[in-house]
Amino acid sequence: MTTDMPKKSWITHLPGVWVPYAQLMRLDRPAGMWLLFAPCVWSVSLADCEFHGGKILLFLLGTILMRGVGCIWNDFLDRDLDRRVVRTCGRPLANGAVSSQQAFVFAVVLALGGAGILFQFNPFTIWLGLFSLILVGVYPLMKYVTFWPQAVLGLTFTWGALMGWASIRGALGLVPLVLYGSCFFWTLAYDTIYAYQDIEDDQKVGVGSTALYFGGRGKGAIAGFYSVFFGGLYTIQYLQGFSWIYGMGISAALILSLILVVRLNLKAPKQCLRAFQQNKWIALIIWASVLLENLLR
């Protein structure tokens, strides 16, 4: 197992002083950003047949900034732990490339940018966004008190499923609630896969994860999480009155997830990382299915 800092990335072309800050934001690892962004755009597209490019752009920018804030907060709390784990010892706060004070100032700047974006939305969406900060704040602490930090991440990372709909409708309804619940299980699936990279280190340092909780039963649990996720997406097909076009797209994403689980070797960290990253294609297929349904309605 090696450090999770990519040796080659586009950020190496940035001025040297900028590189550790880009690493703090995980700009060299965009898969997590796309997984955070996906529930937002699914929800926007489910809320209205029209393509709301302006709102989608705001969600994209907000995702980049607030993911950065969350990653910095996580790395700040875990800086001592990260130094003891091979995969994370190269992170800027763990290796001293950025000081705690510098990281704090940078996080404040990013948060102010995120606030500027949030306040472009309607009041209900603004309040939803502010409430999500509670989840962002407590998530990094959960691995110290439970084997289920992935569940708290699920509540946090899928919040866009509520905000996207609210940004269009100014309220919530059954569809965004079903989407939020579905995406919760999707997050459990892909983040459990991700957690298997660290299962040995987590056991040594005494933190919890669903990977440790399930152990050798992990593939079955992951398959179950994906099953609930796709069950929710098919329920949305019924609630929205969508046609076979959406259903075929969701089925294609389901097949991709089945192939992913069947091929998954939870004892191979690099394969776990690749499987985690493949979820961005599942996200893209689902969004394309909703967009095509809207276009042809």
PDB file of C-alpha atoms in Angstrom:
ATOM      1  CA  MET A   1       0.000   0.000   0.000  1.00  0.00           C
ATOM      2  CA  THR A   2       1.365   3.431  -0.967  1.00  0.00           C
ATOM      3  CA  THR A   3       0.340   7.006  -0.277  1.00  0.00           C
ATOM      4  CA  ASP A   4      -2.901   8.177  -1.906  1.00  0.00           C
ATOM      5  CA  MET A   5      -1.211  11.310  -3.284  1.00  0.00           C
ATOM      6  CA  PRO A   6      -0.961  10.795  -7.089  1.00  0.00           C
ATOM      7  CA  LYS A   7       2.602  11.041  -8.368  1.00  0.00           C
ATOM      8  CA  LYS A   8       1.413  12.557 -11.647  1.00  0.00           C
ATOM      9  CA  SER A   9      -1.445  15.033 -11.818  1.00  0.00           C
ATOM     10  CA  TRP A  10      -2.376  18.238 -13.604  1.00  0.00           C
ATOM     11  CA  ILE A  11      -1.837  20.177 -10.373  1.00  0.00           C
ATOM     12  CA  THR A  12       1.919  19.630 -10.701  1.00  0.00           C
ATOM     13  CA  HIS A  13       1.791  22.279 -13.445  1.00  0.00           C
ATOM     14  CA  LEU A  14       0.579  24.864 -10.932  1.00  0.00           C
ATOM     15  CA  PRO A  15       3.039  27.211  -9.201  1.00  0.00           C
ATOM     16  CA  GLY A  16       4.802  25.204  -6.512  1.00  0.00           C
ATOM     17  CA  VAL A  17       3.324  27.167  -3.610  1.00  0.00           C
ATOM     18  CA  TRP A  18      -0.204  26.364  -4.842  1.00  0.00           C
ATOM     19  CA  VAL A  19       0.255  22.604  -5.098  1.00  0.00           C
ATOM     20  CA  PRO A  20      -0.269  21.630  -1.419  1.00  0.00           C
ATOM     21  CA  TYR A  21      -3.444  23.749  -1.294  1.00  0.00           C
ATOM     22  CA  ALA A  22      -4.774  22.021  -4.406  1.00  0.00           C
ATOM     23  CA  GLN A  23      -3.921  18.725  -2.699  1.00  0.00           C
ATOM     24  CA  LEU A  24      -5.812  19.831   0.399  1.00  0.00           C
ATOM     25  CA  MET A  25      -8.878  20.342  -1.806  1.00  0.00           C
ATOM     26  CA  ARG A  26      -8.311  16.920  -3.440  1.00  0.00           C
ATOM     27  CA  LEU A  27      -8.255  18.597  -6.857  1.00  0.00           C
ATOM     28  CA  ASP A  28      -5.896  15.855  -7.981  1.00  0.00           C
ATOM     29  CA  ARG A  29      -8.543  13.262  -7.060  1.00  0.00           C
ATOM     30  CA  PRO A  30     -11.825  14.465  -8.607  1.00  0.00           C
ATOM     31  CA  ALA A  31     -13.817  11.230  -8.191  1.00  0.00           C
ATOM     32  CA  GLY A  32     -15.123  12.292  -4.784  1.00  0.00           C
ATOM     33  CA  MET A  33     -16.175  15.645  -6.181  1.00  0.00           C
ATOM     34  CA  TRP A  34     -18.247  13.994  -8.926  1.00  0.00           C
ATOM     35  CA  LEU A  35     -19.897  11.686  -6.394  1.00  0.00           C
ATOM     36  CA  LEU A  36     -20.825  14.698  -4.247  1.00  0.00           C
ATOM     37  CA  PHE A  37     -22.066  16.622  -7.291  1.00  0.00           C
ATOM     38  CA  ALA A  38     -24.182  13.791  -8.728  1.00  0.00           C
ATOM     39  CA  PRO A  39     -27.144  13.886  -6.283  1.00  0.00           C
ATOM     40  CA  CYS A  40     -27.376  17.657  -6.815  1.00  0.00           C
ATOM     41  CA  VAL A  41     -27.782  17.439 -10.592  1.00  0.00           C
ATOM     42  CA  TRP A  42     -29.989  14.364 -10.461  1.00  0.00           C
ATOM     43  CA  SER A  43     -32.306  16.263  -8.142  1.00  0.00           C
ATOM     44  CA  VAL A  44     -32.318  19.439 -10.238  1.00  0.00           C
ATOM     45  CA  SER A  45     -33.148  17.432 -13.358  1.00  0.00           C
ATOM     46  CA  LEU A  46     -35.868  15.460 -11.578  1.00  0.00           C
ATOM     47  CA  ALA A  47     -37.478  18.654 -10.301  1.00  0.00           C
ATOM     48  CA  ASP A  48     -38.013  20.173 -13.745  1.00  0.00           C
ATOM     49  CA  CYS A  49     -37.832  18.994 -17.351  1.00  0.00           C
ATOM     50  CA  GLU A  50     -36.004  22.182 -18.366  1.00  0.00           C
ATOM     51  CA  PHE A  51     -32.216  22.203 -18.254  1.00  0.00           C
ATOM     52  CA  HIS A  52     -31.202  24.641 -15.536  1.00  0.00           C
ATOM     53  CA  GLY A  53     -27.625  25.254 -16.605  1.00  0.00           C
ATOM     54  CA  GLY A  54     -27.122  28.217 -14.288  1.00  0.00           C
ATOM     55  CA  LYS A  55     -28.143  26.314 -11.182  1.00  0.00           C
ATOM     56  CA  ILE A  56     -26.117  23.281 -12.209  1.00  0.00           C
ATOM     57  CA  LEU A  57     -23.041  25.481 -12.598  1.00  0.00           C
ATOM     58  CA  LEU A  58     -23.636  26.952  -9.134  1.00  0.00           C
ATOM     59  CA  PHE A  59     -23.891  23.459  -7.663  1.00  0.00           C
ATOM     60  CA  LEU A  60     -20.689  22.440  -9.430  1.00  0.00           C
ATOM     61  CA  LEU A  61     -18.749  25.410  -8.078  1.00  0.00           C
ATOM     62  CA  GLY A  62     -20.276  24.954  -4.631  1.00  0.00           C
ATOM     63  CA  THR A  63     -19.363  21.273  -4.688  1.00  0.00           C
ATOM     64  CA  ILE A  64     -15.720  22.030  -5.485  1.00  0.00           C
ATOM     65  CA  LEU A  65     -15.437  24.665  -2.766  1.00  0.00           C
ATOM     66  CA  MET A  66     -17.330  22.906   0.007  1.00  0.00           C
ATOM     67  CA  ARG A  67     -15.715  19.555  -0.697  1.00  0.00           C
ATOM     68  CA  GLY A  68     -12.458  21.415  -0.210  1.00  0.00           C
ATOM     69  CA  VAL A  69     -13.646  22.759   3.140  1.00  0.00           C
ATOM     70  CA  GLY A  70     -14.745  19.308   4.246  1.00  0.00           C
ATOM     71  CA  CYS A  71     -11.446  17.714   3.200  1.00  0.00           C
ATOM     72  CA  ILE A  72      -9.420  20.353   5.058  1.00  0.00           C
ATOM     73  CA  TRP A  73     -11.533  19.885   8.196  1.00  0.00           C
ATOM     74  CA  ASN A  74     -11.123  16.125   7.946  1.00  0.00           C
ATOM     75  CA  ASP A  75      -7.351  16.383   7.424  1.00  0.00           C
ATOM     76  CA  PHE A  76      -6.985  18.860  10.277  1.00  0.00           C
ATOM     77  CA  LEU A  77      -8.703  16.545  12.741  1.00  0.00           C
ATOM     78  CA  ASP A  78      -6.857  13.490  11.422  1.00  0.00           C
ATOM     79  CA  ARG A  79      -3.405  15.026  10.926  1.00  0.00           C
ATOM     80  CA  ASP A  80      -1.798  12.979  13.710  1.00  0.00           C
ATOM     81  CA  LEU A  81      -3.597   9.806  12.660  1.00  0.00           C
ATOM     82  CA  ASP A  82      -2.714  10.361   8.979  1.00  0.00           C
ATOM     83  CA  ARG A  83       1.004  10.409   9.830  1.00  0.00           C
ATOM     84  CA  ARG A  84       0.650   6.836  11.089  1.00  0.00           C
ATOM     85  CA  VAL A  85      -1.160   5.483   8.011  1.00  0.00           C
ATOM     86  CA  VAL A  86       0.811   4.723   4.853  1.00  0.00           C
ATOM     87  CA  ARG A  87      -1.960   5.801   2.465  1.00  0.00           C
ATOM     88  CA  THR A  88      -2.448   9.221   4.083  1.00  0.00           C
ATOM     89  CA  CYS A  89       1.000  10.151   5.403  1.00  0.00           C
ATOM     90  CA  GLY A  90       1.739  12.252   2.314  1.00  0.00           C
ATOM     91  CA  ARG A  91      -1.190  14.632   2.803  1.00  0.00           C
ATOM     92  CA  PRO A  92      -0.150  18.293   3.207  1.00  0.00           C
ATOM     93  CA  LEU A  93      -1.182  18.670   6.843  1.00  0.00           C
ATOM     94  CA  ALA A  94       0.281  15.309   7.802  1.00  0.00           C
ATOM     95  CA  ASN A  95       3.668  15.925   6.163  1.00  0.00           C
ATOM     96  CA  GLY A  96       3.936  19.584   7.177  1.00  0.00           C
ATOM     97  CA  ALA A  97       3.694  21.097   3.694  1.00  0.00           C
ATOM     98  CA  VAL A  98       0.866  23.303   5.053  1.00  0.00           C
ATOM     99  CA  SER A  99       0.550  24.449   8.654  1.00  0.00           C
ATOM    100  CA  SER A 100      -2.666  24.217  10.640  1.00  0.00           C
ATOM    101  CA  GLN A 101      -2.973  28.012  10.604  1.00  0.00           C
ATOM    102  CA  GLN A 102      -2.526  28.191   6.827  1.00  0.00           C
ATOM    103  CA  ALA A 103      -5.071  25.428   6.317  1.00  0.00           C
ATOM    104  CA  PHE A 104      -7.547  27.243   8.580  1.00  0.00           C
ATOM    105  CA  VAL A 105      -7.249  30.499   6.626  1.00  0.00           C
ATOM    106  CA  PHE A 106      -7.601  28.653   3.337  1.00  0.00           C
ATOM    107  CA  ALA A 107     -10.696  26.816   4.577  1.00  0.00           C
ATOM    108  CA  VAL A 108     -12.274  30.133   5.631  1.00  0.00           C
ATOM    109  CA  VAL A 109     -11.647  31.576   2.146  1.00  0.00           C
ATOM    110  CA  LEU A 110     -13.227  28.525   0.517  1.00  0.00           C
ATOM    111  CA  ALA A 111     -16.184  28.639   2.923  1.00  0.00           C
ATOM    112  CA  LEU A 112     -16.797  32.310   2.138  1.00  0.00           C
ATOM    113  CA  GLY A 113     -16.815  31.453  -1.552  1.00  0.00           C
ATOM    114  CA  GLY A 114     -19.259  28.626  -0.865  1.00  0.00           C
ATOM    115  CA  ALA A 115     -21.475  30.994   1.134  1.00  0.00           C
ATOM    116  CA  GLY A 116     -21.496  33.427  -1.766  1.00  0.00           C
ATOM    117  CA  ILE A 117     -22.769  30.649  -4.019  1.00  0.00           C
ATOM    118  CA  LEU A 118     -25.299  29.355  -1.499  1.00  0.00           C
ATOM    119  CA  PHE A 119     -26.893  32.787  -1.142  1.00  0.00           C
ATOM    120  CA  GLN A 120     -27.731  32.772  -4.853  1.00  0.00           C
ATOM    121  CA  PHE A 121     -30.486  30.257  -4.090  1.00  0.00           C
ATOM    122  CA  ASN A 122     -33.943  30.671  -2.567  1.00  0.00           C
ATOM    123  CA  PRO A 123     -34.304  30.989   1.241  1.00  0.00           C
ATOM    124  CA  PHE A 124     -35.414  27.390   1.784  1.00  0.00           C
ATOM    125  CA  THR A 125     -32.357  26.049  -0.059  1.00  0.00           C
ATOM    126  CA  ILE A 126     -30.102  28.405   1.895  1.00  0.00           C
ATOM    127  CA  TRP A 127     -31.396  27.033   5.199  1.00  0.00           C
ATOM    128  CA  LEU A 128     -30.934  23.470   3.962  1.00  0.00           C
ATOM    129  CA  GLY A 129     -27.353  24.281   3.014  1.00  0.00           C
ATOM    130  CA  LEU A 130     -26.601  25.844   6.388  1.00  0.00           C
ATOM    131  CA  PHE A 131     -28.065  22.866   8.239  1.00  0.00           C
ATOM    132  CA  SER A 132     -25.784  20.516   6.331  1.00  0.00           C
ATOM    133  CA  LEU A 133     -22.775  22.152   7.994  1.00  0.00           C
ATOM    134  CA  ILE A 134     -23.653  20.267  11.189  1.00  0.00           C
ATOM    135  CA  LEU A 135     -23.151  16.975   9.366  1.00  0.00           C
ATOM    136  CA  VAL A 136     -19.962  18.220   7.718  1.00  0.00           C
ATOM    137  CA  GLY A 137     -18.629  19.160  11.145  1.00  0.00           C
ATOM    138  CA  VAL A 138     -19.325  15.871  12.929  1.00  0.00           C
ATOM    139  CA  TYR A 139     -18.534  13.375  10.170  1.00  0.00           C
ATOM    140  CA  PRO A 140     -14.716  13.197  10.656  1.00  0.00           C
ATOM    141  CA  LEU A 141     -15.218  12.401  14.353  1.00  0.00           C
ATOM    142  CA  MET A 142     -17.508   9.427  13.812  1.00  0.00           C
ATOM    143  CA  LYS A 143     -14.783   6.871  13.099  1.00  0.00           C
ATOM    144  CA  TYR A 144     -13.600   7.323  16.674  1.00  0.00           C
ATOM    145  CA  VAL A 145     -16.969   6.333  18.167  1.00  0.00           C
ATOM    146  CA  THR A 146     -18.627   3.939  15.706  1.00  0.00           C
ATOM    147  CA  PHE A 147     -17.976   1.319  13.041  1.00  0.00           C
ATOM    148  CA  TRP A 148     -20.432   3.228  10.841  1.00  0.00           C
ATOM    149  CA  PRO A 149     -18.807   6.575   9.887  1.00  0.00           C
ATOM    150  CA  GLN A 150     -19.862   5.742   6.321  1.00  0.00           C
ATOM    151  CA  ALA A 151     -23.489   6.165   7.432  1.00  0.00           C
ATOM    152  CA  VAL A 152     -22.800   9.720   8.583  1.00  0.00           C
ATOM    153  CA  LEU A 153     -20.965  10.363   5.324  1.00  0.00           C
ATOM    154  CA  GLY A 154     -24.064   9.058   3.546  1.00  0.00           C
ATOM    155  CA  LEU A 155     -26.247  11.596   5.326  1.00  0.00           C
ATOM    156  CA  THR A 156     -23.754  14.335   4.463  1.00  0.00           C
ATOM    157  CA  PHE A 157     -22.596  13.523   0.948  1.00  0.00           C
ATOM    158  CA  THR A 158     -26.089  13.065  -0.452  1.00  0.00           C
ATOM    159  CA  TRP A 159     -27.535  16.315   0.915  1.00  0.00           C
ATOM    160  CA  GLY A 160     -27.552  17.691  -2.616  1.00  0.00           C
ATOM    161  CA  ALA A 161     -30.458  15.353  -3.386  1.00  0.00           C
ATOM    162  CA  LEU A 162     -32.569  17.646  -1.198  1.00  0.00           C
ATOM    163  CA  MET A 163     -30.959  20.935  -2.200  1.00  0.00           C
ATOM    164  CA  GLY A 164     -31.241  20.393  -5.945  1.00  0.00           C
ATOM    165  CA  TRP A 165     -34.998  19.866  -5.787  1.00  0.00           C
ATOM    166  CA  ALA A 166     -35.460  22.713  -3.298  1.00  0.00           C
ATOM    167  CA  SER A 167     -33.525  25.104  -5.543  1.00  0.00           C
ATOM    168  CA  ILE A 168     -36.200  24.590  -8.226  1.00  0.00           C
ATOM    169  CA  ARG A 169     -39.379  24.022  -6.207  1.00  0.00           C
ATOM    170  CA  GLY A 170     -38.626  26.004  -3.024  1.00  0.00           C
ATOM    171  CA  ALA A 171     -39.803  23.036  -0.925  1.00  0.00           C
ATOM    172  CA  LEU A 172     -39.302  19.289  -0.573  1.00  0.00           C
ATOM    173  CA  GLY A 173     -41.516  16.385  -1.586  1.00  0.00           C
ATOM    174  CA  LEU A 174     -41.612  12.609  -1.781  1.00  0.00           C
ATOM    175  CA  VAL A 175     -39.292  12.306  -4.799  1.00  0.00           C
ATOM    176  CA  PRO A 176     -36.307  14.160  -3.277  1.00  0.00           C
ATOM    177  CA  LEU A 177     -36.778  12.269  -0.010  1.00  0.00           C
ATOM    178  CA  VAL A 178     -36.714   8.940  -1.858  1.00  0.00           C
ATOM    179  CA  LEU A 179     -33.672  10.128  -3.816  1.00  0.00           C
ATOM    180  CA  TYR A 180     -31.914  11.166  -0.603  1.00  0.00           C
ATOM    181  CA  GLY A 181     -32.600   7.807   1.018  1.00  0.00           C
ATOM    182  CA  SER A 182     -31.463   5.960  -2.099  1.00  0.00           C
ATOM    183  CA  CYS A 183     -28.247   7.944  -2.379  1.00  0.00           C
ATOM    184  CA  PHE A 184     -27.550   7.240   1.286  1.00  0.00           C
ATOM    185  CA  PHE A 185     -27.226   3.548   0.434  1.00  0.00           C
ATOM    186  CA  TRP A 186     -25.179   4.355  -2.671  1.00  0.00           C
ATOM    187  CA  THR A 187     -22.703   6.211  -0.457  1.00  0.00           C
ATOM    188  CA  LEU A 188     -22.610   3.273   1.952  1.00  0.00           C
ATOM    189  CA  ALA A 189     -21.742   1.025  -0.998  1.00  0.00           C
ATOM    190  CA  TYR A 190     -18.935   3.029  -2.551  1.00  0.00           C
ATOM    191  CA  ASP A 191     -17.432   4.291   0.698  1.00  0.00           C
ATOM    192  CA  THR A 192     -17.370   0.809   2.178  1.00  0.00           C
ATOM    193  CA  ILE A 193     -15.395  -0.242  -0.892  1.00  0.00           C
ATOM    194  CA  TYR A 194     -13.080   2.708  -0.294  1.00  0.00           C
ATOM    195  CA  ALA A 195     -12.684   1.804   3.383  1.00  0.00           C
ATOM    196  CA  TYR A 196     -11.325  -1.630   2.557  1.00  0.00           C
ATOM    197  CA  GLN A 197      -8.114   0.074   1.416  1.00  0.00           C
ATOM    198  CA  ASP A 198      -7.387   1.003   5.046  1.00  0.00           C
ATOM    199  CA  ILE A 199      -8.777  -1.983   6.908  1.00  0.00           C
ATOM    200  CA  GLU A 200      -5.434  -3.116   8.335  1.00  0.00           C
ATOM    201  CA  ASP A 201      -4.284   0.391   9.298  1.00  0.00           C
ATOM    202  CA  ASP A 202      -7.678   1.240  10.797  1.00  0.00           C
ATOM    203  CA  GLN A 203      -7.493  -1.855  12.966  1.00  0.00           C
ATOM    204  CA  LYS A 204      -4.000  -0.954  14.152  1.00  0.00           C
ATOM    205  CA  VAL A 205      -4.789   2.659  15.067  1.00  0.00           C
ATOM    206  CA  GLY A 206      -8.186   1.863  16.574  1.00  0.00           C
ATOM    207  CA  VAL A 207     -10.726   3.640  14.354  1.00  0.00           C
ATOM    208  CA  GLY A 208     -13.946   2.199  12.996  1.00  0.00           C
ATOM    209  CA  SER A 209     -15.327   1.600   9.509  1.00  0.00           C
ATOM    210  CA  THR A 210     -17.942  -0.524   7.811  1.00  0.00           C
ATOM    211  CA  ALA A 211     -15.049  -2.447   6.257  1.00  0.00           C
ATOM    212  CA  LEU A 212     -13.951  -3.529   9.734  1.00  0.00           C
ATOM    213  CA  TYR A 213     -17.543  -4.196  10.773  1.00  0.00           C
ATOM    214  CA  PHE A 214     -18.334  -6.490   7.832  1.00  0.00           C
ATOM    215  CA  GLY A 215     -14.877  -8.018   7.353  1.00  0.00           C
ATOM    216  CA  GLY A 216     -15.187 -11.011   5.048  1.00  0.00           C
ATOM    217  CA  ARG A 217     -18.898 -10.352   4.523  1.00  0.00           C
ATOM    218  CA  GLY A 218     -18.207  -7.100   2.725  1.00  0.00           C
ATOM    219  CA  LYS A 219     -19.202  -8.059  -0.815  1.00  0.00           C
ATOM    220  CA  GLY A 220     -22.627  -9.182   0.322  1.00  0.00           C
ATOM    221  CA  ALA A 221     -23.173  -5.967   2.269  1.00  0.00           C
ATOM    222  CA  ILE A 222     -22.025  -3.828  -0.659  1.00  0.00           C
ATOM    223  CA  ALA A 223     -24.334  -5.721  -3.030  1.00  0.00           C
ATOM    224  CA  GLY A 224     -27.192  -5.129  -0.588  1.00  0.00           C
ATOM    225  CA  PHE A 225     -26.483  -1.400  -0.415  1.00  0.00           C
ATOM    226  CA  TYR A 226     -26.466  -1.134  -4.211  1.00  0.00           C
ATOM    227  CA  SER A 227     -29.731  -3.104  -4.351  1.00  0.00           C
ATOM    228  CA  VAL A 228     -31.520  -0.639  -2.077  1.00  0.00           C
ATOM    229  CA  PHE A 229     -30.055   2.278  -4.055  1.00  0.00           C
ATOM    230  CA  PHE A 230     -31.368   1.007  -7.363  1.00  0.00           C
ATOM    231  CA  GLY A 231     -34.674   0.016  -5.788  1.00  0.00           C
ATOM    232  CA  GLY A 232     -35.080   3.680  -4.869  1.00  0.00           C
ATOM    233  CA  LEU A 233     -34.248   4.794  -8.410  1.00  0.00           C
ATOM    234  CA  TYR A 234     -36.897   2.456  -9.842  1.00  0.00           C
ATOM    235  CA  THR A 235     -39.360   3.826  -7.276  1.00  0.00           C
ATOM    236  CA  ILE A 236     -38.619   7.307  -8.613  1.00  0.00           C
ATOM    237  CA  GLN A 237     -39.453   6.020 -12.094  1.00  0.00           C
ATOM    238  CA  TYR A 238     -42.930   5.167 -10.818  1.00  0.00           C
ATOM    239  CA  LEU A 239     -43.373   8.400  -8.847  1.00  0.00           C
ATOM    240  CA  GLN A 240     -42.288  10.568 -11.787  1.00  0.00           C
ATOM    241  CA  GLY A 241     -44.194   8.583 -14.385  1.00  0.00           C
ATOM    242  CA  PHE A 242     -41.019   8.038 -16.387  1.00  0.00           C
ATOM    243  CA  SER A 243     -40.924   5.777 -19.415  1.00  0.00           C
ATOM    244  CA  TRP A 244     -38.813   2.782 -20.378  1.00  0.00           C
ATOM    245  CA  ILE A 245     -36.083   5.218 -21.496  1.00  0.00           C
ATOM    246  CA  TYR A 246     -35.226   6.102 -17.911  1.00  0.00           C
ATOM    247  CA  GLY A 247     -35.707   2.482 -16.868  1.00  0.00           C
ATOM    248  CA  MET A 248     -33.235   1.234 -19.475  1.00  0.00           C
ATOM    249  CA  GLY A 249     -30.645   3.758 -18.333  1.00  0.00           C
ATOM    250  CA  ILE A 250     -31.046   2.783 -14.695  1.00  0.00           C
ATOM    251  CA  SER A 251     -30.797  -0.877 -15.673  1.00  0.00           C
ATOM    252  CA  ALA A 252     -27.526  -0.164 -17.509  1.00  0.00           C
ATOM    253  CA  ALA A 253     -26.145   1.492 -14.361  1.00  0.00           C
ATOM    254  CA  LEU A 254     -27.366  -1.486 -12.313  1.00  0.00           C
ATOM    255  CA  ILE A 255     -25.536  -3.926 -14.598  1.00  0.00           C
ATOM    256  CA  LEU A 256     -22.352  -1.851 -14.261  1.00  0.00           C
ATOM    257  CA  SER A 257     -22.634  -1.982 -10.481  1.00  0.00           C
ATOM    258  CA  LEU A 258     -23.184  -5.762 -10.571  1.00  0.00           C
ATOM    259  CA  ILE A 259     -20.062  -6.231 -12.689  1.00  0.00           C
ATOM    260  CA  LEU A 260     -18.175  -3.993 -10.269  1.00  0.00           C
ATOM    261  CA  VAL A 261     -19.216  -6.081  -7.251  1.00  0.00           C
ATOM    262  CA  VAL A 262     -18.603  -9.446  -8.925  1.00  0.00           C
ATOM    263  CA  ARG A 263     -15.073  -8.458  -9.950  1.00  0.00           C
ATOM    264  CA  LEU A 264     -14.275  -6.760  -6.657  1.00  0.00           C
ATOM    265  CA  ASN A 265     -11.413  -8.148  -4.589  1.00  0.00           C
ATOM    266  CA  LEU A 266     -11.656  -6.483  -1.207  1.00  0.00           C
ATOM    267  CA  LYS A 267      -8.172  -7.682  -0.281  1.00  0.00           C
ATOM    268  CA  ALA A 268      -6.592  -5.677  -3.134  1.00  0.00           C
ATOM    269  CA  PRO A 269      -6.429  -1.967  -2.168  1.00  0.00           C
ATOM    270  CA  LYS A 270      -5.700  -0.739  -5.691  1.00  0.00           C
ATOM    271  CA  GLN A 271      -8.689  -2.626  -7.045  1.00  0.00           C
ATOM    272  CA  CYS A 272     -10.866  -1.153  -4.285  1.00  0.00           C
ATOM    273  CA  LEU A 273      -9.776   2.333  -5.324  1.00  0.00           C
ATOM    274  CA  ARG A 274     -10.565   1.632  -8.981  1.00  0.00           C
ATOM    275  CA  ALA A 275     -13.992   0.218  -8.050  1.00  0.00           C
ATOM    276  CA  PHE A 276     -14.707   3.299  -5.944  1.00  0.00           C
ATOM    277  CA  GLN A 277     -13.765   5.561  -8.855  1.00  0.00           C
ATOM    278  CA  GLN A 278     -15.988   3.639 -11.281  1.00  0.00           C
ATOM    279  CA  ASN A 279     -19.016   4.943  -9.423  1.00  0.00           C
ATOM    280  CA  LYS A 280     -18.637   8.212 -11.320  1.00  0.00           C
ATOM    281  CA  TRP A 281     -19.703   6.322 -14.460  1.00  0.00           C
ATOM    282  CA  ILE A 282     -22.746   4.991 -12.639  1.00  0.00           C
ATOM    283  CA  ALA A 283     -23.541   8.589 -11.699  1.00  0.00           C
ATOM    284  CA  LEU A 284     -23.137   9.793 -15.288  1.00  0.00           C
ATOM    285  CA  ILE A 285     -25.373   7.065 -16.725  1.00  0.00           C
ATOM    286  CA  ILE A 286     -28.116   7.888 -14.218  1.00  0.00           C
ATOM    287  CA  TRP A 287     -27.974  11.606 -14.977  1.00  0.00           C
ATOM    288  CA  ALA A 288     -27.992  10.925 -18.731  1.00  0.00           C
ATOM    289  CA  SER A 289     -31.089   8.751 -18.230  1.00  0.00           C
ATOM    290  CA  VAL A 290     -32.957  11.567 -16.488  1.00  0.00           C
ATOM    291  CA  LEU A 291     -31.855  14.164 -19.074  1.00  0.00           C
ATOM    292  CA  LEU A 292     -32.915  11.946 -21.988  1.00  0.00           C
ATOM    293  CA  GLU A 293     -36.280  11.268 -20.359  1.00  0.00           C
ATOM    294  CA  ASN A 294     -36.802  15.003 -19.892  1.00  0.00           C
ATOM    295  CA  LEU A 295     -35.786  15.750 -23.474  1.00  0.00           C
ATOM    296  CA  LEU A 296     -38.240  13.276 -24.982  1.00  0.00           C
ATOM    297  CA  ARG A 297     -41.223  14.002 -22.720  1.00  0.00           C
TER     298      ARG A 297
END
